[in-house]
Amino acid sequence: MSTNPELNTAPLPLIPEPVSVRFGNTPAEDWVTSDPFGEVTVGVNKDLPRTDFSITIHKKGASITAGSEAALADGRNAFAQIVHLSAVRSQLAAAATVTTEQPSDPTYRIPALTLNDSPKHAWRGLLVDPARHFLPVEDLKRLITVMAVYRLNVLHLNLTDDQGWRFEVSGYPRLTEVGAWRERTVEGTPQFEGEDTFAEDRHGGFYTQDELRELVQYARSRGVTLVPGVNLPGHAQAAIAAYPNLGNFPERQLLVRETWGVSDHVLGTSEASFQFVRDVLEQVAEIFDSPFVHVGGEDAPLTEWERSPEARTRREEWGYSRESEILGRFITFAGEVLRDKGKRLAVWDSAALVRIPDDAIVLAGGEPKGVKAATSRGFQTVAAPESVLGLDRVQSRNEPAGAHPVLSLEDVLKASPLPKKLSDEHGKLVLGIEATAFGQFIPTARHLEYMLFPRLVAVAQHAWGSSIDTEELHERLRAHEALLAHLGVESRKILD
């Protein structure tokens, strides 16, 4: 990389915007190095607030100091963005220079600066959905690497759904032999008139427990926590296809679901079903280091419980008057299993309409007002409003099939993920923000990148919580197109 001092005449367009940053006055103050990641010094200073970090760069070197290991991870990731932006700036300048001279050793010219920062939100997340369309491990690693550069620190993996079961569970081999594969997949959006069309290719895949453990470690080393999503008792058709005795009508052999929408097939009320929940969650708790496990809890139609003789008998034994109380029993049971393993339960806010454990984490989807509803009941809450952070939604009217309505980059830039009127008391219960990219209309990892970027970079700014003008953020995003390409991301182009 070129060491031309004229390259660093403007501040780097950092995203998220730091709480404070002061750049050097002249290029003579820049740090020129061939190994910035190897030469930077790092350390924890317990006298600093736990979430604070600072970065200092001058001509003789660089240092990162933080109030905790978590803040140090944020500092390392902020430093990584500084290095990558400096590299991109040098590459662009070199490409614009007519020369036959080749540098003998690649070097970085990194601008002098003093940066102090701290996030507003502890949970800065993204949900992706390998259950609907499988995502290979290497693609998840690339996503984790890019998330870290933007200080997004939670990757929520939707690992099970009606359309696929995506990880090994000891004692249940048919989950991956049968539940991980569907013979065909509906194409496009649902047809309310006429017949659906299908791609006849077999689709599937799964992660071994060793692959997941290695992925957890990979993410941890980059300051990212993997939160597993295991849906129950709804979104369970793939599991029931593998083990019919887990359903309400064991004599029926289901297929792994080939269409989208909500399946009526939910876990049955037998002892085998509850033992299955225990076995799965205990193994998930051993694999993942996240303090939280998300069990969904939404989209559990009552139809089968109403029709099942066994479910009616069990409901009477339990003293319930409504089938919806069976849903609450599953969620409460899951919470007890996880609590015994040192974990906390997380659910969607629609599941919170039934009785759930007091220590549950609620992810508020739908509209931002869901945050107020959850916090008013005393639940710690993550704002995940699909209306403004649903990155599976098409970005214009001229896009391939996808979720609707349109959610453009400009919409995300102007978004308010939290309700405008949220009391201080309720605000203290907000853990953070999570964007969602459900996989129905995202068939490949590259398509996922197209849907995520650059909108996810704007989400990172919202999640960090510092103040920045929308137009200024839009201009910085243009500069980050080259950074995303540098990181190997095939992002959607920013259009005028």
CSV table of C-alpha atoms in Angstrom, one decimal:
chain,number,residue,atom,x,y,z
A,1,MET,CA,0.0,0.0,0.0
A,2,SER,CA,1.2,3.5,-0.8
A,3,THR,CA,2.7,5.6,1.8
A,4,ASN,CA,2.0,8.9,0.0
A,5,PRO,CA,1.3,11.4,2.7
A,6,GLU,CA,-1.3,13.2,0.6
A,7,LEU,CA,-3.7,10.3,1.0
A,8,ASN,CA,-4.7,11.1,4.6
A,9,THR,CA,-5.8,14.7,4.3
A,10,ALA,CA,-9.4,14.0,5.5
A,11,PRO,CA,-10.8,12.3,8.5
A,12,LEU,CA,-11.8,8.7,8.1
A,13,PRO,CA,-15.5,8.2,7.7
A,14,LEU,CA,-16.0,6.0,10.8
A,15,ILE,CA,-19.3,4.0,11.3
A,16,PRO,CA,-20.6,4.0,14.0
A,17,GLU,CA,-19.8,7.6,14.8
A,18,PRO,CA,-17.6,7.7,17.9
A,19,VAL,CA,-18.6,9.6,21.0
A,20,SER,CA,-15.5,11.7,20.4
A,21,VAL,CA,-12.6,11.6,17.9
A,22,ARG,CA,-9.8,14.0,17.2
A,23,PHE,CA,-7.6,13.5,14.1
A,24,GLY,CA,-4.0,14.7,13.7
A,25,ASN,CA,-3.4,18.0,12.0
A,26,THR,CA,-0.8,16.9,9.4
A,27,PRO,CA,0.1,13.7,7.6
A,28,ALA,CA,3.5,13.9,9.3
A,29,GLU,CA,1.8,12.6,12.4
A,30,ASP,CA,0.6,9.5,10.7
A,31,TRP,CA,1.6,6.0,11.8
A,32,VAL,CA,3.4,4.0,9.0
A,33,THR,CA,3.5,0.3,9.7
A,34,SER,CA,3.5,-3.0,7.9
A,35,ASP,CA,1.9,-4.9,10.8
A,36,PRO,CA,-0.7,-2.7,12.6
A,37,PHE,CA,-2.5,-5.6,14.3
A,38,GLY,CA,0.7,-7.1,15.6
A,39,GLU,CA,2.2,-3.8,16.8
A,40,VAL,CA,-0.8,-2.2,18.6
A,41,THR,CA,-0.7,-2.4,22.3
A,42,VAL,CA,-3.8,-3.3,24.2
A,43,GLY,CA,-4.9,-3.4,27.9
A,44,VAL,CA,-7.7,-3.3,30.4
A,45,ASN,CA,-7.9,-0.4,32.8
A,46,LYS,CA,-10.4,-1.2,35.6
A,47,ASP,CA,-10.6,2.5,36.5
A,48,LEU,CA,-12.5,3.1,33.3
A,49,PRO,CA,-16.2,2.5,33.0
A,50,ARG,CA,-16.8,-1.1,31.9
A,51,THR,CA,-18.2,-0.2,28.5
A,52,ASP,CA,-15.6,2.6,27.6
A,53,PHE,CA,-12.6,2.2,25.4
A,54,SER,CA,-10.0,4.6,23.9
A,55,ILE,CA,-7.7,4.4,20.9
A,56,THR,CA,-4.6,6.5,20.5
A,57,ILE,CA,-2.6,6.5,17.2
A,58,HIS,CA,0.5,8.6,16.6
A,59,LYS,CA,3.6,8.3,14.5
A,60,LYS,CA,5.3,5.9,16.9
A,61,GLY,CA,2.5,3.4,17.4
A,62,ALA,CA,-1.0,2.7,18.6
A,63,SER,CA,-2.7,1.6,21.8
A,64,ILE,CA,-6.2,0.5,22.9
A,65,THR,CA,-7.3,0.8,26.5
A,66,ALA,CA,-10.7,-0.4,27.8
A,67,GLY,CA,-12.7,-0.8,31.0
A,68,SER,CA,-13.4,-4.5,30.4
A,69,GLU,CA,-12.6,-7.4,28.1
A,70,ALA,CA,-15.9,-6.8,26.3
A,71,ALA,CA,-15.1,-3.1,25.8
A,72,LEU,CA,-11.6,-4.2,24.6
A,73,ALA,CA,-13.2,-6.3,22.0
A,74,ASP,CA,-15.2,-3.2,20.8
A,75,GLY,CA,-11.9,-1.3,20.8
A,76,ARG,CA,-10.1,-3.9,18.7
A,77,ASN,CA,-13.0,-3.9,16.2
A,78,ALA,CA,-13.0,-0.1,16.0
A,79,PHE,CA,-9.3,-0.3,15.4
A,80,ALA,CA,-9.8,-2.9,12.7
A,81,GLN,CA,-12.1,-0.6,10.9
A,82,ILE,CA,-9.6,2.3,11.1
A,83,VAL,CA,-6.9,0.0,9.6
A,84,HIS,CA,-9.2,-1.3,6.8
A,85,LEU,CA,-10.4,2.2,5.9
A,86,SER,CA,-6.8,3.4,5.7
A,87,ALA,CA,-5.9,0.5,3.5
A,88,VAL,CA,-8.9,1.1,1.2
A,89,ARG,CA,-8.0,4.8,1.0
A,90,SER,CA,-4.5,4.0,0.0
A,91,GLN,CA,-5.6,1.4,-2.6
A,92,LEU,CA,-8.0,3.9,-4.2
A,93,ALA,CA,-5.4,6.6,-4.4
A,94,ALA,CA,-2.8,4.2,-5.8
A,95,ALA,CA,-5.3,3.1,-8.5
A,96,ALA,CA,-5.8,6.7,-9.5
A,97,THR,CA,-2.0,7.2,-9.8
A,98,VAL,CA,-0.2,6.4,-13.1
A,99,THR,CA,3.0,4.6,-12.1
A,100,THR,CA,5.0,1.5,-12.9
A,101,GLU,CA,6.6,1.4,-9.5
A,102,GLN,CA,5.6,-1.5,-7.3
A,103,PRO,CA,6.0,-1.3,-3.5
A,104,SER,CA,8.5,-3.8,-2.2
A,105,ASP,CA,6.6,-4.2,1.1
A,106,PRO,CA,3.0,-3.4,1.8
A,107,THR,CA,2.7,-0.7,4.4
A,108,TYR,CA,-0.2,1.1,6.0
A,109,ARG,CA,-0.4,4.8,6.6
A,110,ILE,CA,-2.9,5.3,9.4
A,111,PRO,CA,-3.9,8.8,10.5
A,112,ALA,CA,-3.1,10.0,14.0
A,113,LEU,CA,-6.1,10.2,16.2
A,114,THR,CA,-7.5,10.1,19.7
A,115,LEU,CA,-10.8,8.3,20.0
A,116,ASN,CA,-13.0,7.7,23.0
A,117,ASP,CA,-16.2,5.6,22.7
A,118,SER,CA,-18.9,3.6,24.5
A,119,PRO,CA,-22.0,2.0,23.1
A,120,LYS,CA,-25.5,2.9,24.2
A,121,HIS,CA,-26.8,-0.6,23.8
A,122,ALA,CA,-25.2,-3.9,24.9
A,123,TRP,CA,-27.1,-6.0,22.4
A,124,ARG,CA,-26.3,-5.0,18.8
A,125,GLY,CA,-27.6,-7.9,16.8
A,126,LEU,CA,-28.6,-9.6,13.6
A,127,LEU,CA,-30.8,-12.6,13.0
A,128,VAL,CA,-30.1,-14.9,10.1
A,129,ASP,CA,-32.1,-17.9,9.1
A,130,PRO,CA,-30.2,-21.1,8.0
A,131,ALA,CA,-33.3,-23.1,8.9
A,132,ARG,CA,-35.1,-21.8,5.8
A,133,HIS,CA,-32.1,-21.8,3.5
A,134,PHE,CA,-28.9,-23.4,4.8
A,135,LEU,CA,-25.8,-21.2,5.2
A,136,PRO,CA,-22.4,-22.9,5.1
A,137,VAL,CA,-20.0,-22.3,8.0
A,138,GLU,CA,-17.5,-20.4,5.9
A,139,ASP,CA,-20.2,-17.9,4.9
A,140,LEU,CA,-21.2,-17.4,8.5
A,141,LYS,CA,-17.6,-16.7,9.4
A,142,ARG,CA,-17.3,-14.1,6.7
A,143,LEU,CA,-20.5,-12.5,8.1
A,144,ILE,CA,-19.1,-12.6,11.6
A,145,THR,CA,-15.9,-10.9,10.5
A,146,VAL,CA,-17.8,-8.0,8.8
A,147,MET,CA,-20.2,-7.6,11.7
A,148,ALA,CA,-17.3,-7.2,14.1
A,149,VAL,CA,-15.8,-4.4,12.0
A,150,TYR,CA,-19.1,-2.5,12.6
A,151,ARG,CA,-19.2,-3.6,16.3
A,152,LEU,CA,-22.4,-5.7,15.9
A,153,ASN,CA,-21.9,-8.2,18.7
A,154,VAL,CA,-24.8,-10.7,18.5
A,155,LEU,CA,-25.5,-13.1,15.7
A,156,HIS,CA,-28.8,-14.8,16.3
A,157,LEU,CA,-29.0,-18.1,14.4
A,158,ASN,CA,-32.5,-19.5,13.6
A,159,LEU,CA,-31.4,-23.1,13.6
A,160,THR,CA,-34.8,-24.9,13.5
A,161,ASP,CA,-38.0,-24.4,11.7
A,162,ASP,CA,-40.7,-26.2,9.7
A,163,GLN,CA,-38.5,-26.1,6.6
A,164,GLY,CA,-35.3,-27.6,8.2
A,165,TRP,CA,-33.5,-28.8,11.3
A,166,ARG,CA,-29.9,-27.6,11.1
A,167,PHE,CA,-27.7,-29.2,13.9
A,168,GLU,CA,-26.8,-32.5,15.4
A,169,VAL,CA,-28.5,-33.7,18.6
A,170,SER,CA,-27.1,-36.8,20.2
A,171,GLY,CA,-29.7,-39.5,20.5
A,172,TYR,CA,-31.8,-38.1,17.6
A,173,PRO,CA,-30.0,-39.0,14.4
A,174,ARG,CA,-33.1,-38.6,12.2
A,175,LEU,CA,-33.1,-34.9,12.9
A,176,THR,CA,-30.2,-34.5,10.4
A,177,GLU,CA,-30.9,-37.6,8.3
A,178,VAL,CA,-34.5,-36.6,7.6
A,179,GLY,CA,-35.3,-33.2,9.2
A,180,ALA,CA,-32.4,-31.4,7.6
A,181,TRP,CA,-33.6,-32.0,4.1
A,182,ARG,CA,-36.6,-31.1,2.0
A,183,GLU,CA,-37.2,-32.5,-1.5
A,184,ARG,CA,-38.4,-29.3,-3.1
A,185,THR,CA,-38.9,-25.6,-2.3
A,186,VAL,CA,-41.7,-23.3,-3.2
A,187,GLU,CA,-40.6,-20.5,-5.5
A,188,GLY,CA,-41.3,-16.8,-5.2
A,189,THR,CA,-44.1,-15.3,-3.0
A,190,PRO,CA,-47.2,-17.3,-2.0
A,191,GLN,CA,-49.8,-17.6,-4.8
A,192,PHE,CA,-53.3,-16.7,-3.4
A,193,GLU,CA,-54.8,-17.5,-6.8
A,194,GLY,CA,-53.5,-20.4,-8.9
A,195,GLU,CA,-50.9,-23.0,-7.9
A,196,ASP,CA,-47.5,-22.5,-6.4
A,197,THR,CA,-44.4,-23.4,-8.4
A,198,PHE,CA,-41.5,-25.3,-6.9
A,199,ALA,CA,-37.8,-25.7,-7.4
A,200,GLU,CA,-37.4,-29.5,-7.5
A,201,ASP,CA,-33.9,-29.5,-6.2
A,202,ARG,CA,-33.3,-31.2,-2.8
A,203,HIS,CA,-32.2,-28.6,-0.3
A,204,GLY,CA,-30.6,-28.9,3.1
A,205,GLY,CA,-27.6,-29.3,5.3
A,206,PHE,CA,-26.7,-29.2,8.9
A,207,TYR,CA,-23.9,-28.3,11.3
A,208,THR,CA,-22.1,-30.9,13.4
A,209,GLN,CA,-21.7,-30.1,17.1
A,210,ASP,CA,-18.0,-29.7,16.6
A,211,GLU,CA,-18.6,-27.2,13.7
A,212,LEU,CA,-20.8,-25.2,16.0
A,213,ARG,CA,-18.3,-25.2,18.8
A,214,GLU,CA,-15.6,-24.0,16.5
A,215,LEU,CA,-17.9,-21.3,15.1
A,216,VAL,CA,-18.7,-20.1,18.6
A,217,GLN,CA,-15.0,-19.8,19.3
A,218,TYR,CA,-14.4,-18.0,16.0
A,219,ALA,CA,-17.1,-15.5,16.9
A,220,ARG,CA,-16.0,-15.1,20.5
A,221,SER,CA,-12.5,-14.2,19.4
A,222,ARG,CA,-14.0,-11.3,17.4
A,223,GLY,CA,-16.3,-10.0,20.1
A,224,VAL,CA,-19.4,-11.6,18.7
A,225,THR,CA,-21.8,-13.9,20.7
A,226,LEU,CA,-23.8,-16.5,18.8
A,227,VAL,CA,-27.4,-16.8,20.2
A,228,PRO,CA,-29.0,-20.1,19.2
A,229,GLY,CA,-32.6,-20.1,18.1
A,230,VAL,CA,-34.5,-23.4,18.6
A,231,ASN,CA,-38.2,-22.9,17.9
A,232,LEU,CA,-40.8,-24.7,20.1
A,233,PRO,CA,-43.5,-25.8,20.3
A,234,GLY,CA,-44.4,-24.3,16.9
A,235,HIS,CA,-42.2,-24.2,13.8
A,236,ALA,CA,-41.5,-27.9,14.5
A,237,GLN,CA,-42.6,-29.7,11.4
A,238,ALA,CA,-39.1,-30.7,10.4
A,239,ALA,CA,-38.6,-32.3,13.8
A,240,ILE,CA,-42.0,-34.1,13.7
A,241,ALA,CA,-41.2,-35.3,10.1
A,242,ALA,CA,-38.1,-36.9,11.6
A,243,TYR,CA,-39.9,-38.3,14.7
A,244,PRO,CA,-43.7,-38.6,14.2
A,245,ASN,CA,-44.1,-39.5,17.9
A,246,LEU,CA,-43.2,-35.9,18.8
A,247,GLY,CA,-46.4,-34.7,17.1
A,248,ASN,CA,-50.0,-34.8,18.1
A,249,PHE,CA,-50.9,-37.5,15.6
A,250,PRO,CA,-48.0,-40.0,15.6
A,251,GLU,CA,-49.6,-42.2,12.9
A,252,ARG,CA,-49.1,-39.5,10.3
A,253,GLN,CA,-45.8,-39.3,8.4
A,254,LEU,CA,-45.2,-35.6,7.6
A,255,LEU,CA,-42.7,-34.2,5.1
A,256,VAL,CA,-40.3,-31.4,6.0
A,257,ARG,CA,-42.3,-28.4,5.0
A,258,GLU,CA,-41.8,-27.3,1.4
A,259,THR,CA,-43.7,-24.0,1.5
A,260,TRP,CA,-43.5,-20.9,3.7
A,261,GLY,CA,-46.2,-19.7,6.1
A,262,VAL,CA,-47.2,-21.1,9.5
A,263,SER,CA,-47.6,-24.8,9.9
A,264,ASP,CA,-50.4,-26.3,12.0
A,265,HIS,CA,-48.1,-29.1,13.2
A,266,VAL,CA,-46.8,-28.4,16.7
A,267,LEU,CA,-45.2,-30.5,19.3
A,268,GLY,CA,-47.5,-32.9,21.0
A,269,THR,CA,-48.1,-33.1,24.8
A,270,SER,CA,-46.6,-36.5,25.4
A,271,GLU,CA,-43.7,-37.2,27.8
A,272,ALA,CA,-41.6,-37.9,24.7
A,273,SER,CA,-42.1,-34.4,23.5
A,274,PHE,CA,-41.0,-32.8,26.7
A,275,GLN,CA,-38.0,-35.1,27.0
A,276,PHE,CA,-37.1,-34.0,23.5
A,277,VAL,CA,-37.2,-30.4,24.5
A,278,ARG,CA,-35.0,-31.1,27.5
A,279,ASP,CA,-32.5,-33.1,25.5
A,280,VAL,CA,-32.2,-30.5,22.8
A,281,LEU,CA,-31.9,-27.5,25.1
A,282,GLU,CA,-29.4,-29.2,27.4
A,283,GLN,CA,-27.1,-29.9,24.4
A,284,VAL,CA,-27.6,-26.5,23.0
A,285,ALA,CA,-26.6,-25.0,26.4
A,286,GLU,CA,-23.4,-27.0,26.3
A,287,ILE,CA,-22.4,-26.0,22.8
A,288,PHE,CA,-23.1,-22.3,22.9
A,289,ASP,CA,-21.5,-19.8,25.4
A,290,SER,CA,-24.3,-17.3,25.0
A,291,PRO,CA,-26.2,-16.6,28.3
A,292,PHE,CA,-29.4,-16.7,26.2
A,293,VAL,CA,-31.2,-19.3,24.2
A,294,HIS,CA,-34.1,-18.2,22.0
A,295,VAL,CA,-37.0,-20.6,21.7
A,296,GLY,CA,-39.4,-18.5,19.6
A,297,GLY,CA,-42.7,-19.4,21.2
A,298,GLU,CA,-44.7,-17.7,18.5
A,299,ASP,CA,-46.8,-19.1,15.7
A,300,ALA,CA,-48.0,-22.1,17.6
A,301,PRO,CA,-51.6,-22.8,16.2
A,302,LEU,CA,-53.9,-24.4,18.7
A,303,THR,CA,-55.7,-26.5,16.1
A,304,GLU,CA,-53.9,-29.8,16.7
A,305,TRP,CA,-54.1,-29.5,20.5
A,306,GLU,CA,-57.9,-28.9,20.2
A,307,ARG,CA,-58.3,-32.0,18.1
A,308,SER,CA,-55.9,-34.4,19.8
A,309,PRO,CA,-57.5,-36.7,22.4
A,310,GLU,CA,-54.1,-36.9,24.2
A,311,ALA,CA,-53.8,-33.1,24.3
A,312,ARG,CA,-57.3,-32.8,25.7
A,313,THR,CA,-56.5,-35.4,28.4
A,314,ARG,CA,-53.3,-33.7,29.3
A,315,ARG,CA,-54.9,-30.3,29.5
A,316,GLU,CA,-57.5,-31.7,32.0
A,317,GLU,CA,-54.7,-33.4,34.0
A,318,TRP,CA,-52.9,-30.1,34.2
A,319,GLY,CA,-56.0,-28.2,35.2
A,320,TYR,CA,-56.1,-26.0,32.2
A,321,SER,CA,-59.2,-24.5,30.7
A,322,ARG,CA,-57.6,-23.3,27.4
A,323,GLU,CA,-55.3,-24.8,24.8
A,324,SER,CA,-53.2,-21.6,24.9
A,325,GLU,CA,-52.1,-22.6,28.4
A,326,ILE,CA,-50.3,-25.6,26.9
A,327,LEU,CA,-48.1,-23.1,25.0
A,328,GLY,CA,-47.3,-21.4,28.3
A,329,ARG,CA,-46.4,-24.8,29.8
A,330,PHE,CA,-43.9,-25.5,27.0
A,331,ILE,CA,-42.2,-22.1,27.4
A,332,THR,CA,-42.1,-22.4,31.2
A,333,PHE,CA,-40.6,-25.9,30.9
A,334,ALA,CA,-38.0,-24.6,28.5
A,335,GLY,CA,-37.1,-21.8,30.9
A,336,GLU,CA,-36.6,-24.3,33.7
A,337,VAL,CA,-34.3,-26.5,31.7
A,338,LEU,CA,-32.2,-23.5,30.6
A,339,ARG,CA,-32.1,-22.1,34.1
A,340,ASP,CA,-30.7,-25.3,35.4
A,341,LYS,CA,-27.9,-25.0,32.8
A,342,GLY,CA,-27.2,-21.4,33.7
A,343,LYS,CA,-29.0,-19.9,30.7
A,344,ARG,CA,-31.9,-17.5,30.3
A,345,LEU,CA,-34.8,-18.0,28.0
A,346,ALA,CA,-35.6,-15.6,25.1
A,347,VAL,CA,-38.9,-15.5,23.2
A,348,TRP,CA,-40.7,-13.3,20.6
A,349,ASP,CA,-43.1,-10.8,22.1
A,350,SER,CA,-46.1,-12.6,20.8
A,351,ALA,CA,-45.2,-15.5,23.0
A,352,ALA,CA,-45.2,-13.2,26.0
A,353,LEU,CA,-49.0,-13.0,25.7
A,354,VAL,CA,-49.1,-16.3,27.6
A,355,ARG,CA,-47.4,-16.9,30.9
A,356,ILE,CA,-43.6,-16.9,30.6
A,357,PRO,CA,-40.8,-16.9,33.1
A,358,ASP,CA,-40.2,-13.5,34.8
A,359,ASP,CA,-36.5,-13.6,33.9
A,360,ALA,CA,-37.2,-14.2,30.1
A,361,ILE,CA,-35.8,-11.9,27.5
A,362,VAL,CA,-38.4,-10.6,25.0
A,363,LEU,CA,-37.5,-9.8,21.4
A,364,ALA,CA,-40.1,-7.3,20.2
A,365,GLY,CA,-40.7,-7.8,16.5
A,366,GLY,CA,-43.3,-6.1,14.4
A,367,GLU,CA,-43.5,-2.4,15.3
A,368,PRO,CA,-41.3,-0.4,17.6
A,369,LYS,CA,-44.3,0.0,20.0
A,370,GLY,CA,-43.8,-3.7,20.9
A,371,VAL,CA,-40.9,-2.5,23.0
A,372,LYS,CA,-43.1,-0.4,25.2
A,373,ALA,CA,-45.6,-3.3,25.6
A,374,ALA,CA,-42.8,-5.7,26.7
A,375,THR,CA,-41.0,-3.3,29.0
A,376,SER,CA,-44.3,-2.2,30.7
A,377,ARG,CA,-44.6,-5.8,31.9
A,378,GLY,CA,-41.1,-5.7,33.4
A,379,PHE,CA,-39.3,-7.8,30.8
A,380,GLN,CA,-35.8,-7.0,29.6
A,381,THR,CA,-36.3,-6.4,25.9
A,382,VAL,CA,-34.5,-6.3,22.6
A,383,ALA,CA,-36.0,-4.1,19.9
A,384,ALA,CA,-36.3,-6.1,16.6
A,385,PRO,CA,-39.0,-4.3,14.7
A,386,GLU,CA,-39.4,-5.9,11.3
A,387,SER,CA,-41.2,-2.8,10.0
A,388,VAL,CA,-38.0,-0.8,10.2
A,389,LEU,CA,-35.2,-3.4,10.6
A,390,GLY,CA,-36.5,-6.3,8.6
A,391,LEU,CA,-33.6,-6.7,6.1
A,392,ASP,CA,-35.3,-9.6,4.3
A,393,ARG,CA,-37.7,-6.9,2.9
A,394,VAL,CA,-37.1,-5.8,-0.7
A,395,GLN,CA,-35.1,-2.6,-1.2
A,396,SER,CA,-37.1,-1.3,-4.1
A,397,ARG,CA,-40.1,-2.3,-6.2
A,398,ASN,CA,-37.7,-3.6,-8.9
A,399,GLU,CA,-36.2,-6.4,-6.8
A,400,PRO,CA,-36.4,-10.2,-7.0
A,401,ALA,CA,-39.1,-11.9,-4.9
A,402,GLY,CA,-38.9,-11.0,-1.3
A,403,ALA,CA,-40.7,-9.9,1.8
A,404,HIS,CA,-42.8,-6.7,1.6
A,405,PRO,CA,-43.3,-3.8,1.9
A,406,VAL,CA,-40.3,-2.1,0.5
A,407,LEU,CA,-37.6,-1.1,3.1
A,408,SER,CA,-35.0,1.0,1.4
A,409,LEU,CA,-31.6,2.1,2.6
A,410,GLU,CA,-33.1,5.6,3.2
A,411,ASP,CA,-35.9,4.0,5.3
A,412,VAL,CA,-33.4,2.3,7.5
A,413,LEU,CA,-31.3,5.5,7.8
A,414,LYS,CA,-34.3,7.4,9.1
A,415,ALA,CA,-35.6,4.5,11.2
A,416,SER,CA,-36.5,4.9,14.9
A,417,PRO,CA,-36.2,1.3,16.2
A,418,LEU,CA,-37.3,2.4,19.7
A,419,PRO,CA,-40.7,4.0,20.5
A,420,LYS,CA,-40.4,7.8,20.6
A,421,LYS,CA,-42.1,8.0,24.0
A,422,LEU,CA,-40.3,5.5,26.3
A,423,SER,CA,-40.0,6.4,30.0
A,424,ASP,CA,-36.6,6.2,31.7
A,425,GLU,CA,-37.9,3.3,33.7
A,426,HIS,CA,-38.8,1.3,30.6
A,427,GLY,CA,-35.7,2.4,28.7
A,428,LYS,CA,-33.5,0.8,31.3
A,429,LEU,CA,-35.0,-2.5,30.4
A,430,VAL,CA,-34.0,-2.2,26.7
A,431,LEU,CA,-31.0,-4.4,26.1
A,432,GLY,CA,-30.5,-3.3,22.5
A,433,ILE,CA,-31.5,-3.6,18.9
A,434,GLU,CA,-31.6,-6.5,16.5
A,435,ALA,CA,-32.1,-6.5,12.7
A,436,THR,CA,-33.7,-9.6,11.2
A,437,ALA,CA,-33.2,-11.4,7.8
A,438,PHE,CA,-35.5,-14.3,7.7
A,439,GLY,CA,-34.5,-16.7,5.0
A,440,GLN,CA,-37.7,-17.6,3.0
A,441,PHE,CA,-36.6,-15.4,0.0
A,442,ILE,CA,-32.8,-15.5,0.6
A,443,PRO,CA,-31.6,-18.7,-1.1
A,444,THR,CA,-27.9,-18.2,-0.9
A,445,ALA,CA,-25.2,-16.6,1.2
A,446,ARG,CA,-24.4,-14.1,-1.5
A,447,HIS,CA,-28.0,-13.1,-1.8
A,448,LEU,CA,-28.0,-12.6,1.9
A,449,GLU,CA,-25.0,-10.2,1.6
A,450,TYR,CA,-27.0,-8.3,-1.1
A,451,MET,CA,-29.9,-8.0,1.3
A,452,LEU,CA,-27.9,-7.0,4.3
A,453,PHE,CA,-25.4,-4.5,3.0
A,454,PRO,CA,-25.2,-1.6,3.2
A,455,ARG,CA,-28.5,-1.5,5.2
A,456,LEU,CA,-26.9,-3.4,8.1
A,457,VAL,CA,-24.2,-0.8,8.4
A,458,ALA,CA,-26.9,1.8,9.0
A,459,VAL,CA,-28.4,-0.6,11.6
A,460,ALA,CA,-24.9,-0.7,13.3
A,461,GLN,CA,-25.1,3.1,13.8
A,462,HIS,CA,-28.6,2.8,15.3
A,463,ALA,CA,-27.5,0.0,17.6
A,464,TRP,CA,-24.4,1.8,18.8
A,465,GLY,CA,-26.6,4.8,19.7
A,466,SER,CA,-24.3,7.8,19.1
A,467,SER,CA,-25.6,10.8,17.4
A,468,ILE,CA,-25.0,11.5,13.7
A,469,ASP,CA,-26.8,13.5,11.0
A,470,THR,CA,-28.7,11.2,8.5
A,471,GLU,CA,-27.2,12.9,5.4
A,472,GLU,CA,-23.7,12.6,6.9
A,473,LEU,CA,-24.3,8.9,7.6
A,474,HIS,CA,-25.5,8.5,4.0
A,475,GLU,CA,-22.3,10.0,2.7
A,476,ARG,CA,-20.1,7.9,4.9
A,477,LEU,CA,-21.9,4.8,3.6
A,478,ARG,CA,-20.8,5.7,0.1
A,479,ALA,CA,-17.2,5.5,1.3
A,480,HIS,CA,-17.9,2.2,3.0
A,481,GLU,CA,-18.9,0.6,-0.3
A,482,ALA,CA,-15.2,0.2,-1.1
A,483,LEU,CA,-14.6,-1.1,2.5
A,484,LEU,CA,-17.2,-3.8,2.1
A,485,ALA,CA,-15.7,-4.9,-1.2
A,486,HIS,CA,-12.3,-4.9,0.5
A,487,LEU,CA,-13.8,-7.3,3.1
A,488,GLY,CA,-15.1,-9.6,0.3
A,489,VAL,CA,-18.8,-8.5,0.6
A,490,GLU,CA,-21.0,-8.3,-2.5
A,491,SER,CA,-23.2,-5.5,-1.3
A,492,ARG,CA,-26.0,-3.7,-3.1
A,493,LYS,CA,-24.9,-0.5,-4.7
A,494,ILE,CA,-26.0,2.8,-3.3
A,495,LEU,CA,-28.1,4.5,-5.9
A,496,ASP,CA,-28.6,8.2,-6.3
